[in-house]
Tab-separated table of C-alpha atoms in Angstrom:
chain	number	residue	atom	x	y	z
E	1	MET	CA	-10.895	10.113	-7.663
E	2	VAL	CA	-8.781	11.837	-5.135
E	3	VAL	CA	-12.088	12.432	-3.157
E	4	ASP	CA	-13.583	9.122	-3.577
E	5	GLY	CA	-10.522	8.052	-2.142
E	6	LEU	CA	-10.371	10.337	0.490
E	7	ALA	CA	-13.916	9.179	1.308
E	8	SER	CA	-13.370	5.706	1.229
E	9	SER	CA	-10.413	6.275	3.645
E	10	LEU	CA	-12.505	8.219	5.988
E	11	GLU	CA	-14.933	5.635	5.943
E	12	TYR	CA	-12.611	2.677	6.944
E	13	ALA	CA	-11.093	4.724	9.627
E	14	GLN	CA	-14.310	5.149	11.186
E	15	ARG	CA	-15.244	1.931	11.309
E	16	VAL	CA	-12.140	1.392	12.909
E	17	LEU	CA	-12.932	3.809	15.355
E	18	THR	CA	-16.325	2.885	16.343
E	19	GLN	CA	-14.840	-0.646	16.823
E	20	ALA	CA	-12.474	0.726	19.378
E	21	LEU	CA	-15.408	2.393	21.246
E	22	GLU	CA	-17.686	-0.537	21.199
E	23	LEU	CA	-14.868	-2.593	22.341
E	24	ALA	CA	-13.938	0.307	25.487
E	25	SER	CA	-17.854	-0.118	26.207
E	26	THR	CA	-17.256	-3.783	26.597
E	27	TYR	CA	-14.426	-3.515	28.475
E	28	GLN	CA	-16.019	-1.131	30.855
E	29	LEU	CA	-13.320	1.732	29.779
E	30	GLU	CA	-13.333	5.450	28.938
E	31	VAL	CA	-12.220	7.164	26.303
E	32	ASP	CA	-12.227	10.457	26.685
E	33	GLY	CA	-12.021	13.442	23.835
E	34	ALA	CA	-8.172	13.398	22.989
E	35	GLY	CA	-8.391	9.133	22.793
E	36	THR	CA	-6.854	8.667	25.973
E	37	VAL	CA	-8.388	5.664	27.557
E	38	SER	CA	-8.798	4.879	31.053
E	39	THR	CA	-10.312	2.435	33.478
E	40	THR	CA	-12.239	3.564	36.758
E	41	GLY	CA	-11.811	0.229	38.477
E	42	GLU	CA	-8.644	-1.518	39.657
E	43	VAL	CA	-5.492	-1.351	37.744
E	44	THR	CA	-4.569	-4.892	36.480
E	45	SER	CA	-2.842	-6.863	34.136
E	46	GLU	CA	-5.810	-7.485	32.160
E	47	SER	CA	-7.276	-4.358	32.062
E	48	LEU	CA	-3.909	-2.786	30.799
E	49	THR	CA	-4.260	-5.242	28.212
E	50	ARG	CA	-7.731	-4.237	27.309
E	51	MET	CA	-6.757	-0.069	27.437
E	52	ASN	CA	-3.889	-1.155	25.213
E	53	GLU	CA	-5.942	-3.048	23.006
E	54	VAL	CA	-8.657	-0.193	22.525
E	55	SER	CA	-5.592	2.261	22.150
E	56	ASP	CA	-4.197	0.595	19.345
E	57	LEU	CA	-7.635	0.577	17.342
E	58	ILE	CA	-7.468	4.055	17.752
E	59	ARG	CA	-4.242	4.790	16.806
E	60	GLU	CA	-4.402	2.737	13.744
E	61	ALA	CA	-8.028	4.824	12.839
E	62	LEU	CA	-5.945	7.956	13.259
E	63	ARG	CA	-3.234	6.695	11.200
E	64	GLU	CA	-5.727	5.823	8.332
E	65	ALA	CA	-7.904	9.354	8.115
E	66	ARG	CA	-4.006	11.024	8.558
E	67	GLN	CA	-2.230	9.759	5.534
E	68	ALA	CA	-5.592	9.827	3.759
E	69	ASP	CA	-6.042	13.672	4.466
E	70	ASP	CA	-2.200	13.672	3.875
E	71	GLN	CA	-2.081	12.124	0.389
E	72	ALA	CA	-5.373	13.681	-0.868
E	73	SER	CA	-4.490	17.450	0.189
E	74	ALA	CA	-1.221	17.027	-1.437
E	75	GLU	CA	-2.821	15.828	-4.528
E	76	LEU	CA	-5.201	18.495	-4.583
E	77	ARG	CA	-3.626	20.853	-4.310
E	78	LYS	CA	-1.564	19.668	-7.387
E	79	LEU	CA	-4.489	19.511	-9.303
E	80	GLY	CA	-5.657	22.958	-8.128
E	81	ALA	CA	-2.992	24.757	-10.078
E	82	ALA	CA	-3.505	22.763	-12.876
E	83	THR	CA	-6.987	23.591	-13.865
E	84	CYS	CA	-5.832	25.553	-17.429
E	85	GLN	CA	-3.924	22.691	-18.479
E	86	THR	CA	-5.273	22.496	-22.345
E	87	ASP	CA	-2.679	19.709	-23.549
E	88	PRO	CA	-4.552	16.541	-23.313
E	89	GLU	CA	-1.422	14.624	-23.385
E	90	LYS	CA	-0.457	16.427	-20.073
E	91	ALA	CA	-4.194	16.238	-18.568
E	92	LEU	CA	-5.368	12.858	-19.125
E	93	ASP	CA	-2.114	10.671	-19.520
E	94	GLN	CA	-0.322	12.591	-16.946
E	95	LEU	CA	-2.284	14.358	-14.050
E	96	GLN	CA	-5.502	11.920	-14.312
E	97	GLY	CA	-3.294	9.045	-14.564
E	98	GLU	CA	-1.600	10.292	-11.073
E	99	ALA	CA	-4.468	11.291	-9.337
E	100	SER	CA	-6.288	7.525	-10.033
E	101	GLN	CA	-2.870	6.240	-8.764
E	102	THR	CA	-3.059	8.153	-5.307
E	103	GLU	CA	-6.895	6.918	-4.786
E	104	LEU	CA	-5.257	3.339	-5.303
E	105	ASP	CA	-2.334	4.380	-2.685
E	106	MET	CA	-4.852	5.907	-0.190
E	107	LEU	CA	-6.876	2.333	-0.259
E	108	ALA	CA	-3.684	0.738	-0.177
E	109	ASP	CA	-2.508	2.409	2.910
E	110	ASP	CA	-5.865	1.868	4.996
E	111	ILE	CA	-4.272	-1.818	5.465
E	112	PRO	CA	-2.204	-1.854	8.775
E	113	ASP	CA	1.651	-2.883	8.100
E	114	GLY	CA	0.547	-6.324	9.887
E	115	ARG	CA	3.390	-6.246	12.463
E	116	ASP	CA	0.618	-6.756	15.013
E	117	PRO	CA	-1.299	-9.820	14.008
E	118	ALA	CA	-4.305	-8.908	16.668
E	119	LEU	CA	-4.632	-5.793	15.713
E	120	VAL	CA	-4.820	-6.754	11.970
E	121	SER	CA	-7.406	-9.634	12.982
E	122	ARG	CA	-9.273	-6.617	14.680
E	123	TRP	CA	-9.243	-4.200	12.393
E	124	TRP	CA	-10.794	-6.780	9.618
E	125	ALA	CA	-13.535	-7.506	11.656
E	126	SER	CA	-14.595	-4.081	11.938
E	127	LEU	CA	-15.242	-3.388	8.464
E	128	THR	CA	-18.259	-4.451	6.476
E	129	PRO	CA	-18.604	-7.101	4.033
E	130	GLU	CA	-18.244	-4.804	1.362
E	131	GLN	CA	-15.454	-2.587	2.498
E	132	GLN	CA	-13.920	-6.090	2.897
E	133	LYS	CA	-14.245	-6.859	-0.743
E	134	GLN	CA	-13.361	-3.670	-1.894
E	135	LEU	CA	-9.818	-4.369	-0.149
E	136	GLU	CA	-9.573	-7.845	-1.695
E	137	LEU	CA	-10.080	-6.794	-5.425
E	138	ALA	CA	-7.840	-3.878	-5.068
E	139	GLU	CA	-4.955	-5.155	-2.734
E	140	PRO	CA	-5.154	-9.391	-2.821
E	141	VAL	CA	-1.427	-9.906	-2.711
E	142	LYS	CA	-0.924	-7.452	0.421
E	143	LEU	CA	-3.744	-9.154	2.202
E	144	ALA	CA	-2.707	-12.746	1.221
E	145	ASN	CA	0.448	-12.058	3.002
E	146	LEU	CA	-0.488	-10.251	5.685
E	147	PRO	CA	-0.447	-11.666	9.199
E	148	GLY	CA	-3.630	-11.614	11.040
E	149	VAL	CA	-5.926	-11.775	8.102
E	150	PRO	CA	-8.306	-14.964	8.621
E	151	ASP	CA	-7.173	-18.025	6.476
E	152	ALA	CA	-10.191	-18.480	4.856
E	153	VAL	CA	-9.736	-14.843	3.359
E	154	LYS	CA	-6.179	-15.733	2.364
E	155	GLU	CA	-7.660	-19.468	0.661
E	156	ASP	CA	-10.364	-17.144	-1.167
E	157	LEU	CA	-8.046	-14.784	-2.396
E	158	ARG	CA	-5.987	-17.525	-3.813
E	159	GLY	CA	-9.218	-19.271	-5.880
E	160	GLY	CA	-10.428	-21.496	-3.201
E	161	PRO	CA	-9.703	-24.913	-1.923
E	162	GLY	CA	-9.183	-27.352	-5.241
E	163	ARG	CA	-7.581	-24.557	-6.856
E	164	LYS	CA	-5.955	-25.301	-9.994
E	165	TRP	CA	-3.917	-21.721	-10.120
E	166	ASP	CA	-3.179	-18.930	-7.957
E	167	ARG	CA	-4.359	-16.010	-8.340
E	168	VAL	CA	-2.373	-13.955	-5.575
E	169	GLN	CA	0.758	-15.674	-7.459
E	170	MET	CA	-0.267	-14.509	-10.873
E	171	VAL	CA	-0.620	-10.751	-9.474
E	172	GLU	CA	2.826	-10.920	-7.872
E	173	TRP	CA	4.448	-11.825	-10.697
E	174	VAL	CA	2.460	-9.208	-12.942
E	175	LEU	CA	3.918	-6.852	-10.445
E	176	ALA	CA	6.970	-8.063	-9.942
E	177	HIS	CA	7.536	-8.056	-14.039
E	178	TRP	CA	5.010	-5.499	-15.627
E	179	ASN	CA	8.084	-3.271	-17.207
E	180	ASP	CA	10.201	-5.933	-17.993
E	181	GLU	CA	11.192	-8.255	-21.146
E	182	SER	CA	9.607	-11.338	-18.967
E	183	GLY	CA	7.110	-13.333	-21.152
E	184	ASP	CA	7.636	-11.429	-24.405
E	185	PHE	CA	8.686	-13.517	-27.274
E	186	ASP	CA	9.542	-12.999	-30.663
E	187	ASP	CA	10.432	-9.678	-29.947
E	188	GLU	CA	6.645	-9.039	-30.066
E	189	ASN	CA	5.880	-6.785	-27.143
E	190	ASN	CA	2.766	-8.457	-27.093
E	191	CYS	CA	0.521	-7.618	-24.347
E	192	THR	CA	-1.361	-11.348	-24.895
E	193	ASN	CA	2.131	-12.890	-24.534
E	194	PHE	CA	2.446	-11.518	-20.897
E	195	ALA	CA	-1.041	-12.248	-19.896
E	196	SER	CA	-0.499	-15.958	-20.777
E	197	GLU	CA	2.759	-16.034	-19.120
E	198	ALA	CA	1.516	-14.452	-15.876
E	199	LEU	CA	-1.364	-17.702	-16.212
E	200	PHE	CA	1.262	-20.075	-16.286
E	201	ARG	CA	3.345	-18.697	-13.879
E	202	ALA	CA	0.100	-19.072	-11.431
E	203	GLY	CA	0.039	-22.068	-12.418
E	204	VAL	CA	-2.254	-22.728	-15.413
E	205	HIS	CA	-0.824	-26.278	-16.850
E	206	MET	CA	0.057	-25.686	-21.012
E	207	LYS	CA	-2.096	-27.384	-23.175
E	208	GLY	CA	-1.347	-29.438	-26.681
E	209	ASP	CA	2.735	-29.661	-26.899
E	210	TRP	CA	4.197	-29.162	-30.291
E	211	THR	CA	0.909	-27.765	-31.784
E	212	VAL	CA	0.201	-23.876	-32.859
E	213	GLU	CA	-3.144	-24.431	-34.107
E	214	GLY	CA	-6.476	-25.726	-32.717
E	215	ASP	CA	-7.358	-26.330	-29.413
E	216	ALA	CA	-3.556	-25.506	-28.119
E	217	TRP	CA	-2.515	-22.903	-25.236
E	218	ASN	CA	1.443	-23.174	-25.219
E	219	ARG	CA	4.731	-21.677	-25.723
E	220	GLY	CA	8.740	-22.985	-26.299
E	221	ARG	CA	11.035	-23.360	-23.756
E	222	ASP	CA	13.809	-21.733	-25.932
E	223	PRO	CA	14.188	-19.334	-29.124
E	224	GLY	CA	14.484	-22.831	-31.269
E	225	TRP	CA	11.316	-24.216	-30.570
E	226	LEU	CA	8.977	-24.701	-33.612
E	227	GLY	CA	11.528	-24.909	-36.688
E	228	LEU	CA	14.589	-23.510	-35.091
E	229	GLY	CA	13.924	-19.948	-35.499
E	230	ILE	CA	13.119	-20.389	-38.910
E	231	ILE	CA	9.001	-19.991	-38.699
E	232	GLY	CA	9.612	-17.495	-36.124
E	233	GLN	CA	6.505	-18.662	-34.026
E	234	GLN	CA	7.324	-19.894	-30.337
E	235	HIS	CA	3.849	-20.507	-29.241
E	236	SER	CA	0.386	-21.134	-30.167
E	237	HIS	CA	-1.752	-19.271	-31.727
E	238	ALA	CA	-3.991	-18.803	-28.459
E	239	TRP	CA	-0.959	-17.849	-26.363
E	240	GLY	CA	-0.223	-14.850	-28.329
E	241	GLY	CA	-3.735	-13.614	-29.840
E	242	ALA	CA	-5.981	-11.753	-27.788
E	243	GLN	CA	-8.640	-13.533	-29.539
E	244	ASN	CA	-7.380	-16.544	-29.909
E	245	LEU	CA	-6.909	-16.516	-25.975
E	246	HIS	CA	-10.510	-15.598	-25.591
E	247	ASP	CA	-11.767	-18.364	-27.788
E	248	PHE	CA	-9.562	-20.665	-26.050
E	249	MET	CA	-10.542	-19.974	-22.352
E	250	VAL	CA	-14.086	-19.983	-23.307
E	251	GLY	CA	-13.674	-23.081	-25.107
E	252	ASN	CA	-12.277	-25.093	-22.417
E	253	GLY	CA	-14.858	-23.931	-19.310
E	254	GLY	CA	-13.934	-20.286	-18.789
E	255	ARG	CA	-16.647	-17.795	-18.868
E	256	GLU	CA	-16.899	-14.157	-19.881
E	257	VAL	CA	-17.155	-11.740	-17.156
E	258	PRO	CA	-19.533	-8.176	-17.704
E	259	PRO	CA	-17.194	-5.295	-17.127
E	260	GLY	CA	-19.562	-3.913	-14.431
């Protein structure tokens, strides 16, 4: 996972660097082995702007490569010292989990900080469609709020024109509340409650007010809903049961997505 993450980040960096060199060629600029950009012609305000444009892309490519190298080398050193680890809980739950997070962190850090929207625009255009899609899947919230990413991409991330709910808003809520009691009804610590709450916060409408069974997906607004706490059921079956939620979604226009 760590080496795959490093390879992906270096591929991103190489695409940006290639874009910088192609831009330099178009502008008839020269780039030496140290990455210094110069012009053989007269230095004007326009040529300076173009030189800065190419230099910014080169610096971005080097930043991406450097951050990935730093993160990967640190993680590989740690894993290299743990090759004799025989405790499955330590090896799988901790070491493998941390390695997986490092891979995701490298991918997230390939994205510019957004202080220069023009740089972000050029960076995005330098990526292949496959690389763009990979980042859209991995970092939808970051891209949807990043100045310089095309508006059409941001709209598609949220679900496209005419959407009935906002996918980015759902992920934002999940990231903000994954480790608190939000969406936890009846003290159940129920993951389906949490998933339903995330969908609701993203704009999906409840269905079947005051109905627990049947074609209903809803929850109460206070602990006294449905029996003033006597029944202890504050939501419909589809709201808090995984199979029930599956059946409700499929029965209301949804479709299953294969794991692949």
